[in-house]
């Protein structure tokens, strides 16, 4: 690890130097006696006095060289600890990791055995840190590092290269199947962490490069593994990916979004579309889901799947989300009393400290009846910090606002959590509706409906596109439906207030 000293040669070298310093001082002392003092001084012979002075000189010189080397040692250790070791976890620092990657790349060129570099990042670590406080945030990082150490293949090198980001170097293809190894590692790393105050769940994004195929320069390799990681995060399909040269364009696009979001918000690029929700028994529209739209003056419409994740990472989702809530509440005032509006809430927004106060203020300001407002939260938001999420949901319920669990069935959650959270509706994800007439899709939907009944909550199915799906959902006992079959999202004035759940014709997407 140390690049400063050769531990085998150093002690001998130091002894010789210290002895040489002492000897030369002794010789200088003798020389002084020979030429400087010819007489007796204070009854003491010049030779005796000279001998004492010479010994003192030798001692001083030896001590000086000793302390010089001790100082060098201390500084070397200090510099080493400051730059090579991550203080919080004891893992390699980013700088040390760069050195390790460089050595591994050089070795792989010589022996031809592949080496893998894996970049692991805790999703939205900054927001988690803000929500749980820095002490707990540090505790989470330490626990994460300890678990990582325990589960990487033997001989791997691990570094902490960002706040919640880690790099793992897996040498010489020791893992029989690197894919399987990464999957098992992710499985282990997403298990909840027991912190002093609560159980913390995390999501991960992981990217991988193989050496020498994907490069030899450590900086380039780190950038490429991070590009793969960003790709995994943006794709939403699984949470890891392997580097591919096309990924550079995606990263540029994401950077552009990040740079543009603030100005877009100021400029008023954002607006809301509404998609109707129909009661399956009566066919009547019972409410609308508000869906955010970004129309960029030059690039045109940018879908939420592209900009919401970036807004979550940068925290811009907090002001944007508050604007959505305010606008939806204002629009709700223009709708008949028996209709409601559902607003999507990002996990980042929900975990901000003053979330409840802000919702309360917006609802009060708009003067709407809170029971007409529904907030859609995802399982991911609920699982990140279960206790806090349950508290937020309880407070919303106390205010009379209803909570729906969006994209139900797609998260990592354990069904037992459902008992801890107060909510009114389960929103069956489009992926299940899509498969309702294939394989076991129907059985899954029926089970979700049965589960909701047992819990005393309603079910809404999203993404209903065909008559067959609608019929099967009705047979399964689903309460409410939403999808292109009944109406595509569009401006409020366009989606209309029809109560006929007929396929949409002139809806704007
Ligand atoms: P979501 O909340 O699950 O919204 C449903 C998505 O499915 C919407 O996509 C909607 O347009 C689409 N959809 C509805 N019916 C159908 C259908 O029959 N077939 C198909 N293929 N798709 C259908 P959209 O508007 O692109 O939104 C995507 C996601 O972006 C939303 O998923 C939600 O997670 C997020 N989002 C949208 N608006 C907001 C917002 O205001 N705040 C936050 N935090 N997230 C938002
Ligand atoms: Mg939704
Ligand atoms: Mg959904």
mmCIF file of N, CA, C and O and ligand atoms in Angstrom, residues 277 289-291 342-345 376-378 405-407 427 462 482, ligand 2:
data_model
loop_
_atom_site.group_PDB
_atom_site.id
_atom_site.type_symbol
_atom_site.label_atom_id
_atom_site.label_comp_id
_atom_site.label_asym_id
_atom_site.label_seq_id
_atom_site.Cartn_x
_atom_site.Cartn_y
_atom_site.Cartn_z
ATOM 1 N N UNK A 277 -59.632 8.049 -14.513
ATOM 2 C CA UNK A 277 -59.728 6.766 -13.806
ATOM 3 C C UNK A 277 -61.216 6.434 -13.712
ATOM 4 O O UNK A 277 -62.005 7.260 -13.247
ATOM 5 N N UNK A 289 -55.395 11.025 -12.827
ATOM 6 C CA UNK A 289 -54.014 11.053 -12.332
ATOM 7 C C UNK A 289 -53.302 12.202 -13.022
ATOM 8 O O UNK A 289 -53.372 12.341 -14.256
ATOM 9 N N UNK A 290 -52.640 13.043 -12.228
ATOM 10 C CA UNK A 290 -51.872 14.161 -12.792
ATOM 11 C C UNK A 290 -50.514 13.627 -13.225
ATOM 12 O O UNK A 290 -49.820 12.980 -12.435
ATOM 13 N N UNK A 291 -50.143 13.857 -14.483
ATOM 14 C CA UNK A 291 -48.849 13.384 -14.987
ATOM 15 C C UNK A 291 -48.053 14.574 -15.525
ATOM 16 O O UNK A 291 -48.551 15.350 -16.351
ATOM 17 N N UNK A 342 -55.156 12.320 -8.396
ATOM 18 C CA UNK A 342 -54.021 11.594 -7.812
ATOM 19 C C UNK A 342 -52.734 12.267 -8.270
ATOM 20 O O UNK A 342 -52.584 12.583 -9.455
ATOM 21 N N UNK A 343 -51.836 12.504 -7.326
ATOM 22 C CA UNK A 343 -50.557 13.167 -7.633
ATOM 23 C C UNK A 343 -49.416 12.210 -7.266
ATOM 24 O O UNK A 343 -49.427 11.626 -6.182
ATOM 25 N N UNK A 344 -48.456 12.055 -8.189
ATOM 26 C CA UNK A 344 -47.298 11.192 -7.909
ATOM 27 C C UNK A 344 -46.312 11.907 -7.001
ATOM 28 O O UNK A 344 -45.958 13.063 -7.233
ATOM 29 N N UNK A 345 -45.864 11.202 -5.981
ATOM 30 C CA UNK A 345 -44.893 11.782 -5.048
ATOM 31 C C UNK A 345 -43.606 10.980 -5.137
ATOM 32 O O UNK A 345 -43.615 9.755 -4.981
ATOM 33 N N UNK A 376 -49.821 9.323 -4.686
ATOM 34 C CA UNK A 376 -49.309 8.011 -5.092
ATOM 35 C C UNK A 376 -47.854 7.898 -4.658
ATOM 36 O O UNK A 376 -47.022 8.708 -5.066
ATOM 37 N N UNK A 377 -47.583 6.912 -3.826
ATOM 38 C CA UNK A 377 -46.193 6.689 -3.405
ATOM 39 C C UNK A 377 -45.780 5.293 -3.867
ATOM 40 O O UNK A 377 -46.618 4.405 -3.984
ATOM 41 N N UNK A 378 -44.492 5.131 -4.134
ATOM 42 C CA UNK A 378 -44.042 3.821 -4.617
ATOM 43 C C UNK A 378 -43.529 2.979 -3.447
ATOM 44 O O UNK A 378 -43.184 3.504 -2.392
ATOM 45 N N UNK A 405 -50.634 3.020 -3.271
ATOM 46 C CA UNK A 405 -49.309 2.433 -3.518
ATOM 47 C C UNK A 405 -49.181 2.193 -5.023
ATOM 48 O O UNK A 405 -49.864 1.334 -5.583
ATOM 49 N N UNK A 406 -48.318 3.001 -5.672
ATOM 50 C CA UNK A 406 -48.158 2.969 -7.130
ATOM 51 C C UNK A 406 -47.235 1.821 -7.547
ATOM 52 O O UNK A 406 -46.410 1.371 -6.747
ATOM 53 N N UNK A 407 -47.371 1.370 -8.772
ATOM 54 C CA UNK A 407 -46.502 0.339 -9.356
ATOM 55 C C UNK A 407 -46.409 -0.876 -8.450
ATOM 56 O O UNK A 407 -45.344 -1.501 -8.324
ATOM 57 N N UNK A 427 -52.237 0.098 -6.459
ATOM 58 C CA UNK A 427 -52.302 0.324 -7.891
ATOM 59 C C UNK A 427 -51.541 -0.804 -8.583
ATOM 60 O O UNK A 427 -50.302 -0.884 -8.478
ATOM 61 N N UNK A 462 -53.556 -0.106 -13.695
ATOM 62 C CA UNK A 462 -53.097 0.918 -14.644
ATOM 63 C C UNK A 462 -52.569 0.269 -15.918
ATOM 64 O O UNK A 462 -52.205 -0.904 -15.923
ATOM 65 N N UNK A 482 -57.542 2.365 -15.290
ATOM 66 C CA UNK A 482 -56.945 3.540 -15.934
ATOM 67 C C UNK A 482 -56.075 3.014 -17.067
ATOM 68 O O UNK A 482 -55.377 2.020 -16.892
HETATM 69 MG MG1 LIG B 2 -48.613 7.069 -10.744
#
